[in-house]
CSV table of C-alpha atoms in Angstrom, one decimal:
chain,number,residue,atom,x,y,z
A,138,UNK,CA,98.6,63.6,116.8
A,139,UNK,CA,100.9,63.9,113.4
A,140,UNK,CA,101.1,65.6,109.8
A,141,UNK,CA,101.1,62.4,107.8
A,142,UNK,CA,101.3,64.7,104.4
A,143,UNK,CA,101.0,68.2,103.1
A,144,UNK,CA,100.2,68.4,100.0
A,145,UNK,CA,100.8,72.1,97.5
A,146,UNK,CA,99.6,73.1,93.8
A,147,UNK,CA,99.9,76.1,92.4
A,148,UNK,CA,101.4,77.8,95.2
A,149,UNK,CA,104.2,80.6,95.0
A,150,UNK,CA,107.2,78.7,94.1
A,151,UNK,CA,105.3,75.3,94.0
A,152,UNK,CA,103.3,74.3,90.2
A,153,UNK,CA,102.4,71.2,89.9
A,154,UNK,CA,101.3,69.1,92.8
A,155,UNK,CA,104.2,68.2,95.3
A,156,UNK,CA,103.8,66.4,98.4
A,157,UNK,CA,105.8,66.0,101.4
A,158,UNK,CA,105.5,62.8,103.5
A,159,UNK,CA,106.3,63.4,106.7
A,160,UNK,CA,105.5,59.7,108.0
A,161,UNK,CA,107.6,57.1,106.2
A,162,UNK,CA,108.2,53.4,107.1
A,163,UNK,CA,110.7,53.9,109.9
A,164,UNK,CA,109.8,57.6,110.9
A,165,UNK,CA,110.7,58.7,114.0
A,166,UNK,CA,108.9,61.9,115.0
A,167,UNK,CA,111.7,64.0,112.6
A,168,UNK,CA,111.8,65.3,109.7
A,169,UNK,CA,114.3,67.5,107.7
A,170,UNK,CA,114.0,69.3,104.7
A,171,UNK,CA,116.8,70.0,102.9
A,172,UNK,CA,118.1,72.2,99.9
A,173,UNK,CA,119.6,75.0,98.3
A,174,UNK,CA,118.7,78.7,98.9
A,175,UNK,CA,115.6,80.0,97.0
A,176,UNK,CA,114.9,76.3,96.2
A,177,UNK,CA,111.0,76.6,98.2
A,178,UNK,CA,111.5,74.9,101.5
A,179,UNK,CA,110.0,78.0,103.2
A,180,UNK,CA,107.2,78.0,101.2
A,181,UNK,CA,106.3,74.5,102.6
A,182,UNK,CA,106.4,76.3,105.6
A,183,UNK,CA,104.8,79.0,104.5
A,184,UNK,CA,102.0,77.1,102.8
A,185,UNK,CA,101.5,75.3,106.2
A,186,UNK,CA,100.9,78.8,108.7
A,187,UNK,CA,98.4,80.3,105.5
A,188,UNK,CA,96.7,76.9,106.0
A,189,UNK,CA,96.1,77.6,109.4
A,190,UNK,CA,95.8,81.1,109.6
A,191,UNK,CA,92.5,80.9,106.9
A,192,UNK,CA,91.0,77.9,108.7
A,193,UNK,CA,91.2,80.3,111.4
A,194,UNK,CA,90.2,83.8,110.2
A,195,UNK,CA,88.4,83.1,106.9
A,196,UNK,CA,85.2,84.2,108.4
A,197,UNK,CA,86.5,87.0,109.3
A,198,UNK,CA,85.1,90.2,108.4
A,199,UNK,CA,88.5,92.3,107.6
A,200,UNK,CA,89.3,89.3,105.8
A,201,UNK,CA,87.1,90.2,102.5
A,202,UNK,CA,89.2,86.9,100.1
A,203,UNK,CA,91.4,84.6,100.7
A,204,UNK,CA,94.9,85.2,99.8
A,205,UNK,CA,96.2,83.9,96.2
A,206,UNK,CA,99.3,83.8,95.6
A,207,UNK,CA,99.5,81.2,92.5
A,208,UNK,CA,103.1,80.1,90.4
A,209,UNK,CA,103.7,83.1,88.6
A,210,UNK,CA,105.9,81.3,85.8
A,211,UNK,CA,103.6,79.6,83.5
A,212,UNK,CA,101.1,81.8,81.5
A,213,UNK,CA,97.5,81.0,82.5
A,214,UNK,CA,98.9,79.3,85.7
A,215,UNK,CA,97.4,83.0,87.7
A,216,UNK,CA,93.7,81.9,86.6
A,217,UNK,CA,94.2,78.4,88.4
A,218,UNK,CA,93.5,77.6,91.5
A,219,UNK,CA,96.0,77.0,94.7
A,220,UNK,CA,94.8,74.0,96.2
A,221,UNK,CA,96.5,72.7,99.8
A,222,UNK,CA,96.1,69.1,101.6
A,223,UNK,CA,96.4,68.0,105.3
A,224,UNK,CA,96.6,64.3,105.9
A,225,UNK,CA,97.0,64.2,109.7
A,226,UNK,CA,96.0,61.6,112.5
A,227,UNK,CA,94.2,62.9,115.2
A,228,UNK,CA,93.4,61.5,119.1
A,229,UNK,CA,92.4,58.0,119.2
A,230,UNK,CA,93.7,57.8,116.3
A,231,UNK,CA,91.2,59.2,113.9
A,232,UNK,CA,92.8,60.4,110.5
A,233,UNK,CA,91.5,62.9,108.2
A,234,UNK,CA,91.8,64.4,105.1
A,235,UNK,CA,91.2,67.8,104.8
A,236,UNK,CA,91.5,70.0,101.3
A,237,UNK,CA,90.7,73.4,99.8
A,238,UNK,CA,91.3,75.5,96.7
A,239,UNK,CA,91.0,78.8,96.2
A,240,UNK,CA,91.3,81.4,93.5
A,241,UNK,CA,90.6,85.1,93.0
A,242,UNK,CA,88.5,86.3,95.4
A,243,UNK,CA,86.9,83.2,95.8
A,244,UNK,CA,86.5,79.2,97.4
A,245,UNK,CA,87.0,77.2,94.5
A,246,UNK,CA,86.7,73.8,96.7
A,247,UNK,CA,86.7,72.4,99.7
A,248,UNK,CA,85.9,68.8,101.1
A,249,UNK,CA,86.7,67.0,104.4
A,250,UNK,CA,87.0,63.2,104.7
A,251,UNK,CA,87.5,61.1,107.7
A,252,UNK,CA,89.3,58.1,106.6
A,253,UNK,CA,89.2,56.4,110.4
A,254,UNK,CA,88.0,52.7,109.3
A,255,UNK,CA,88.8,50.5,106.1
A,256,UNK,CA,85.5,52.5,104.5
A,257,UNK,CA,86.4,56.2,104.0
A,258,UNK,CA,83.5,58.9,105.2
A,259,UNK,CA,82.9,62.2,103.6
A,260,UNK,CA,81.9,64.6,106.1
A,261,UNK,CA,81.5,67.1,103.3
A,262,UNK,CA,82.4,68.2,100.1
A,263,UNK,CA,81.6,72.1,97.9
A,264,UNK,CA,82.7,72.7,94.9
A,265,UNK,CA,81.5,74.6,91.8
A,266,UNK,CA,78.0,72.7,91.8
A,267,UNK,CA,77.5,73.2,95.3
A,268,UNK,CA,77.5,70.9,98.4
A,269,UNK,CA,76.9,66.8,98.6
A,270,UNK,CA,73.6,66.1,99.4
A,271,UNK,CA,75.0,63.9,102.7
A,272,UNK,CA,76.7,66.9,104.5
A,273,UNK,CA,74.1,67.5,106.2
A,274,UNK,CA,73.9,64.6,108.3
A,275,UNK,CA,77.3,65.7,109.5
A,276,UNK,CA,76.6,69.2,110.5
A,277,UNK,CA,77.5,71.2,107.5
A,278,UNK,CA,73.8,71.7,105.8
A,279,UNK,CA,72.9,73.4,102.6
A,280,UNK,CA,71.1,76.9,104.7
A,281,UNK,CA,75.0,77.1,106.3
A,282,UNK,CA,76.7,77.0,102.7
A,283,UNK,CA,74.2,78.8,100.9
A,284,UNK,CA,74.7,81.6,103.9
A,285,UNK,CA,78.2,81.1,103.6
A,286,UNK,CA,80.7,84.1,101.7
A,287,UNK,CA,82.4,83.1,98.6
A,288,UNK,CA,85.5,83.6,100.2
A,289,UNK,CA,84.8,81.6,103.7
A,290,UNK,CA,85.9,78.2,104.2
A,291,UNK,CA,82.6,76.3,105.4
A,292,UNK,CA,85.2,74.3,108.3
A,293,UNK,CA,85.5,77.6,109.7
A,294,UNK,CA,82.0,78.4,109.9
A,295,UNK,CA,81.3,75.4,111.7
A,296,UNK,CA,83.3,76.2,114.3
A,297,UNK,CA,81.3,78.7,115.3
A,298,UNK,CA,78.1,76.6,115.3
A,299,UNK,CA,80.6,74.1,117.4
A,300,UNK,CA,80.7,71.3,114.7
A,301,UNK,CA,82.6,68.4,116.3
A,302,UNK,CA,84.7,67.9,112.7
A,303,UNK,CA,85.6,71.6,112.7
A,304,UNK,CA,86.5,71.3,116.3
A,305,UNK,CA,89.3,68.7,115.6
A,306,UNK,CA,90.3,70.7,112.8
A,307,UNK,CA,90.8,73.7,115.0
A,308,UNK,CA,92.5,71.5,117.9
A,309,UNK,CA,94.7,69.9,114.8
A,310,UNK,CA,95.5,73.4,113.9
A,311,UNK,CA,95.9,75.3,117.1
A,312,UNK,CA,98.9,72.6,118.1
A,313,UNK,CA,100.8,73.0,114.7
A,314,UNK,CA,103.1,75.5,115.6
A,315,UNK,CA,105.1,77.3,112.3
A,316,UNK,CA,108.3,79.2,113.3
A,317,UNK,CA,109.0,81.3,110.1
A,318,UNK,CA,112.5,82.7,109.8
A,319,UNK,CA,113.4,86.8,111.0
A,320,UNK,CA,110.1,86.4,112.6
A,321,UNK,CA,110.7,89.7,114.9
A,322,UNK,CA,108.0,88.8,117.5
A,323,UNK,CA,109.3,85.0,118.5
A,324,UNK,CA,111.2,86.6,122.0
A,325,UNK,CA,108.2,88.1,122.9
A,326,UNK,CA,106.2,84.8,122.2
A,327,UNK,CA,108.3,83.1,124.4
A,328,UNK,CA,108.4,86.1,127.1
A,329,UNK,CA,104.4,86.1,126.9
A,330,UNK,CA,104.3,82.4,127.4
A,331,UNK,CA,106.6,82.5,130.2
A,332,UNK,CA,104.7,85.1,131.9
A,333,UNK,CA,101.5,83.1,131.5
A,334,UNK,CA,102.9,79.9,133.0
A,335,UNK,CA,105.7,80.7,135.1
A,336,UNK,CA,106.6,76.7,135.7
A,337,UNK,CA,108.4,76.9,132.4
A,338,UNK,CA,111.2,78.9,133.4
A,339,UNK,CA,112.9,75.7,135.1
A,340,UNK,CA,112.4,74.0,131.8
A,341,UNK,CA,114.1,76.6,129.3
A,342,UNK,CA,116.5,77.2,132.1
A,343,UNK,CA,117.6,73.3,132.2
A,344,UNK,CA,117.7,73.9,128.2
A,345,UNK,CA,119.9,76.9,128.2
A,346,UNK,CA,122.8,74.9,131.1
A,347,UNK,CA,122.7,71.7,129.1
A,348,UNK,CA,123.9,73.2,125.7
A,349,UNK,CA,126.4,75.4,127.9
A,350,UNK,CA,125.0,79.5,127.4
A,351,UNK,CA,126.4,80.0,130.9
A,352,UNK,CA,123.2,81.7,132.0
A,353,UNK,CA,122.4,81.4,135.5
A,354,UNK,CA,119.4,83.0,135.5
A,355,UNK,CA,116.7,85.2,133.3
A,356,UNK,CA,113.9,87.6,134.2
A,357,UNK,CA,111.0,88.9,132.0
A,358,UNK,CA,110.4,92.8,132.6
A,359,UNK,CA,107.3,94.5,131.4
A,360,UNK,CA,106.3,98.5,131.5
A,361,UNK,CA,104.4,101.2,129.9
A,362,UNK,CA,105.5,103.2,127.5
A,363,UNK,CA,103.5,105.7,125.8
A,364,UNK,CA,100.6,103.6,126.9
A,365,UNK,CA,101.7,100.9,125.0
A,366,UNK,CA,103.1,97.7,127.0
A,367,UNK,CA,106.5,96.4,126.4
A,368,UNK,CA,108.4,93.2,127.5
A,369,UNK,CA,112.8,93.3,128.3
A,370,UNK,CA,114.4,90.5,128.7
A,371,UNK,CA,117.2,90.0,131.8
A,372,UNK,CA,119.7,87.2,131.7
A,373,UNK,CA,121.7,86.7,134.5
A,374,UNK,CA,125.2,85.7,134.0
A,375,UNK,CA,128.1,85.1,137.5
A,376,UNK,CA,130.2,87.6,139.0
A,377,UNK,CA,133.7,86.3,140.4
A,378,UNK,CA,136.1,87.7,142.3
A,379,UNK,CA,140.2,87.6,141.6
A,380,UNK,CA,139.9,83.8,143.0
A,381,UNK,CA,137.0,82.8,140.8
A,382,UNK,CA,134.7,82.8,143.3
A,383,UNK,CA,131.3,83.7,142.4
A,384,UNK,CA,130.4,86.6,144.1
A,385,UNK,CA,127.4,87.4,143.1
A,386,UNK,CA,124.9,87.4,139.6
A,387,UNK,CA,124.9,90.6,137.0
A,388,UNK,CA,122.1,91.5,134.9
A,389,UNK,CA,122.2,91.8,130.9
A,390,UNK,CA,120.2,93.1,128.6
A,391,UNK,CA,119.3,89.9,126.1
A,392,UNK,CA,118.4,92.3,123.2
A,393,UNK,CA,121.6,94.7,123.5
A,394,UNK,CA,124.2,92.0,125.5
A,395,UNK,CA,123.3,88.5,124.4
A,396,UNK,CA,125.0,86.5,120.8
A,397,UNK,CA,122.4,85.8,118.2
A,398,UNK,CA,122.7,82.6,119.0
A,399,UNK,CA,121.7,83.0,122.0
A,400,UNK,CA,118.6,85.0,121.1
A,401,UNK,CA,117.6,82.5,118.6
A,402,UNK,CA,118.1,79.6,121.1
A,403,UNK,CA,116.1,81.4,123.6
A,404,UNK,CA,113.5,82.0,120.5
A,405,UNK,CA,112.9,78.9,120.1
A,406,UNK,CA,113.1,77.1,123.5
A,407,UNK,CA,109.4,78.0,124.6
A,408,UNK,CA,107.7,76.3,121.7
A,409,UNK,CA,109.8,73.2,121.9
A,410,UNK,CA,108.7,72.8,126.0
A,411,UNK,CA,105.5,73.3,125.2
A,412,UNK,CA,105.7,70.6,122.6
A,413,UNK,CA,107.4,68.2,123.9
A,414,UNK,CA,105.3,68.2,127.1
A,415,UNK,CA,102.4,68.5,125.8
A,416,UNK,CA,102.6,67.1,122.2
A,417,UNK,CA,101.4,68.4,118.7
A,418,UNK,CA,103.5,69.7,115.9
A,419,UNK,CA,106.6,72.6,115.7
A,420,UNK,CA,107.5,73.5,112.4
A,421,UNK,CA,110.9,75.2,112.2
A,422,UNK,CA,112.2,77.4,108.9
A,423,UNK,CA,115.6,78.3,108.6
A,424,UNK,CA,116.4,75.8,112.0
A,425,UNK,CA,120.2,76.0,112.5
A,426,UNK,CA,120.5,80.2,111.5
A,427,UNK,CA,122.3,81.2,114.3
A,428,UNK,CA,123.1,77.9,116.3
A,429,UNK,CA,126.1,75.7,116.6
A,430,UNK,CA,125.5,72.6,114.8
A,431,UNK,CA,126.0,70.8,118.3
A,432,UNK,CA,123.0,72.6,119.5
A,433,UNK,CA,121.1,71.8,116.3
A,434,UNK,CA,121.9,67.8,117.3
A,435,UNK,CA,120.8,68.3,120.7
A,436,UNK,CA,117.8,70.1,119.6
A,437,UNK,CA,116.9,67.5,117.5
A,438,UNK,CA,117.9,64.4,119.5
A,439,UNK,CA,115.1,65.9,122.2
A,440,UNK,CA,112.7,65.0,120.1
A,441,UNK,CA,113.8,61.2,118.8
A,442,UNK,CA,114.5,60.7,122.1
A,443,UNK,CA,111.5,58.5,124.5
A,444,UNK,CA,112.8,60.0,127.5
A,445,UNK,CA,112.3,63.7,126.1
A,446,UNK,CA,109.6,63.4,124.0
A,447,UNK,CA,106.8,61.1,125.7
A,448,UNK,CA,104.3,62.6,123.9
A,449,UNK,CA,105.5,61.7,120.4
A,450,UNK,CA,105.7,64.9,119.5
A,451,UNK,CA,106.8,66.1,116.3
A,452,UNK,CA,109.5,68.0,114.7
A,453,UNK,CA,109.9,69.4,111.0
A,454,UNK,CA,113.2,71.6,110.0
A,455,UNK,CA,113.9,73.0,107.2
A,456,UNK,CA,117.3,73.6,107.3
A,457,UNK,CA,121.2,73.5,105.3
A,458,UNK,CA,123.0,71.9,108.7
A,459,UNK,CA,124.1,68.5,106.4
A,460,UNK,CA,125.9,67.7,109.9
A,461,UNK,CA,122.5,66.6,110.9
A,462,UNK,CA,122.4,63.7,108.2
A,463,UNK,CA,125.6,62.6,109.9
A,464,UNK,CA,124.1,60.4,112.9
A,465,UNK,CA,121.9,58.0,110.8
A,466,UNK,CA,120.0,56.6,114.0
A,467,UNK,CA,118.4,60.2,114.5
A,468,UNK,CA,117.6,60.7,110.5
A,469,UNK,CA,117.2,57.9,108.3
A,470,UNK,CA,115.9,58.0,104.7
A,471,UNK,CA,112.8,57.9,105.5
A,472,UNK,CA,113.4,61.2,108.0
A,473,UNK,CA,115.1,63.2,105.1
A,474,UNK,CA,113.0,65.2,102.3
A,475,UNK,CA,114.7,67.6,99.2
A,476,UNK,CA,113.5,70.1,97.6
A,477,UNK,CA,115.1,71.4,94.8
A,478,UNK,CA,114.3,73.8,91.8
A,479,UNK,CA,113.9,72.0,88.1
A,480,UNK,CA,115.1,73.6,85.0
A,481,UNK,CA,111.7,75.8,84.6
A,482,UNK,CA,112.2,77.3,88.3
A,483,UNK,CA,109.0,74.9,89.8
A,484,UNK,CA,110.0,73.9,93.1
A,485,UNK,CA,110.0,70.1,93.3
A,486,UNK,CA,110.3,67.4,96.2
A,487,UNK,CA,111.9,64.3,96.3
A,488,UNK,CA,111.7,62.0,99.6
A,489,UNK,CA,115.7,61.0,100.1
A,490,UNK,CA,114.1,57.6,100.1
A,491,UNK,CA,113.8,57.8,96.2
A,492,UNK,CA,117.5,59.0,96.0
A,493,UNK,CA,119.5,57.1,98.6
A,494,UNK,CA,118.3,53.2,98.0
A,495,UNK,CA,120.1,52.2,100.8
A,496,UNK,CA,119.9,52.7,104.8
A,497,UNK,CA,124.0,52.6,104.7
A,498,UNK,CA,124.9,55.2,102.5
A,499,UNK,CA,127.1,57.9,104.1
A,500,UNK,CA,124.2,61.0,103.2
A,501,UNK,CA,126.0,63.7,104.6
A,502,UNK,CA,128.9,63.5,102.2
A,503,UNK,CA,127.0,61.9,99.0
A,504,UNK,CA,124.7,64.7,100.1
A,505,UNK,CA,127.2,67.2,99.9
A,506,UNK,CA,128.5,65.5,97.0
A,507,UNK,CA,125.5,66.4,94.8
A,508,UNK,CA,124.8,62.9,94.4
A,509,UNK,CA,121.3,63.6,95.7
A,510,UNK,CA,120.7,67.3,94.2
A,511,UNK,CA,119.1,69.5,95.9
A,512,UNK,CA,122.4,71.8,96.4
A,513,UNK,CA,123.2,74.7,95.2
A,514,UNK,CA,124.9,74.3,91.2
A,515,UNK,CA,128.1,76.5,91.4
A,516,UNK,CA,130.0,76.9,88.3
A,517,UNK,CA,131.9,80.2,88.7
A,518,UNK,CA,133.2,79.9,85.0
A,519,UNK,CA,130.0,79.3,83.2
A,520,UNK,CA,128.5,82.0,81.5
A,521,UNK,CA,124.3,81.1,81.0
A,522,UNK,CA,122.6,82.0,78.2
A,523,UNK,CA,118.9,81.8,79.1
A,524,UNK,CA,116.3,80.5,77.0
């Protein structure tokens, strides 16, 4: 199962259409986006979590329009639509493409094609002069669109009537994982998923030794307060005596005790168990906030690594650790994306591929360089006249 491409138009930071290509010619299983502050790499990510939370919730009844949130930069810009794209494979193999656009209040389009065999199939396609006579035979007839809320995304309703294509999209979805950045409820997450399968602990446990935290031990502790449940977090570091012997192991409160890097290691060590056992998709914003670039190697080297990652799972960072373009057999060009702001403030991306025309080019430092944009433009002596 893999993101082959996410397309964005008309989307917060993002104008015209930019897509990122997360399956190039020697991928493998990584990709890292790169570039400067405020230049819209969490808004891929972003763009990626509204995707799936509307396939989700459109048909939702507290959820009265879809959310628009167009390029505000360009007059007349707010009166187009945003439109998003998935290209993903699926089990067996089975690739789709999957697109909607909305606007004000309202589904502009929306179409699903299975593009499997060397003949493309179009399970279905709605735009402003209605649905294509042939979704029907698919599942997705004209009483379900015409019953069907402005606002609703017709993939979602036929998960409710248990439509095989909406049921991969849904499975696609549900095993795309998107870690946003200051995202206050990511210990819990991994707290509640601990709690729910307690055979994980072994795993984050083997995680925490091997990039050397020191922590022996951890405990999740949950209790009422005010009726409302709440979830601490114990680690367990040794005791020693005036020989060095451990005597015994002393509880700390993670929350009050523990580094932020620590916190944000243990944030993030749930999700990437969970999906290197049992495969899918963990998007990471802001990966390396916190953590030593060593750990950001290890964490990444799980997942290019056969042993770790048997499931061919995937990982996509967005991230300013350059040290990770250092060790060319974990990110080639082909594993490297920018995005970078133009001159009229439209967030832009540029595979490294297009930049870099070689596999031996030393990226990190032509990276760092500015041969490749996509960093920040300092010039402390300038003074800009905007026009």
């Amino acid at each position: 199962m893999k993101i082959e491409k996410l397309k964005i138009k008309n989307y917060r930071s993002f104008n015209e259409e930019q897509t990122l290509d997360f399956c190039g010619k020697e991928s493998n299983n990584v990709t890292a986006i790169f570039g400067p502050n405020a230049g819209g790499k969490s808004n891929t990510a972003k763009a990626l979590l509204f995707i799936k939370w509307f396939v989700i919730n459109s048909a939702n009844p507290n959820v009265i329009s879809p959310p628009y949130e167009p390029f505000l930069l360009n007059i007349g810009e707010d009166e187009e639509p945003s439109t998003f794209t998935l290209l993903f494979t699926h089990e067996n193999n089975r690739r789709f493409l999957y697109e909607f656009g909305i606007g004000e209040n309202i589904i502009v389009s929306e179409k699903l094609v299975e593009l499997s065999s060397s003949r493309k199939k179009t399970i279905f396609e709605r735009d402003k002069n209605g649905l294509n006579a042939t979704a029907a035979k698919f599942g997705f007839g004209k009483r379900m669109y015409e019953n069907t809320r402005p606002g609703t995304l017709l993939i979602t309703i036929g998960r409710v009537t248990n439509n095989e294509y909406s049921g991969i999209i849904f499975d696609f979805l549900m095993k795309t994982n998107v870690i946003t950045s200051g995202d206050p409820s990511m210990v819990n997450y991994t707290a509640q998923a601990l709690l729910k399968n307690p055979r994980t602990k072994d795993d984050i446990l083997n995680m925490l030794r091997e990039a050397d935290f020191c922590i022996r031990d951890f405990a999740i502790e949950e209790s009422q307060i005010r009726k409302e449940a709440t979830i601490s977090i114990k680690t367990f570091h040794a005791r020693r005596d005036q020989e060095q012997n451990i005597r015994d192991l002393i509880p700390f409160d993670m929350k009050d005790n523990e580094s932020e890097g620590t916190i944000r290691f243990f944030e993030l060590a749930s999700p990437i168990v969970d999906t290197l056992k049992n495969g899918g998709i963990l998007y990471i914003d802001e990966f390396g906030a916190h953590l030593h670039p060593d750990i950001s190697h290890y964490i990444v080297k799980k997942f290019t690594s056969k042993k770790y990652n048997p499931q061919n799972a995937q990982l996509i960072i967005n991230t300013h650790d350059s040290n990770l373009m250092k060790d060319m057999n974990m990110l080639g060009r082909d594993n490297i994306i920018l995005v970078e702001k133009n001159h009229l403030e439209e967030s832009i991306i540029i595979p490294l591929s297009a930049r870099a025309h070689r596999n031996d080019e030393v990226f990190e430092k032509r990276y760092r360089q500015g041969l490749y944009g996509a960093v920040p433009m300092i010039n402390e002596a300038a003074e800009y006249e905007y026009k």
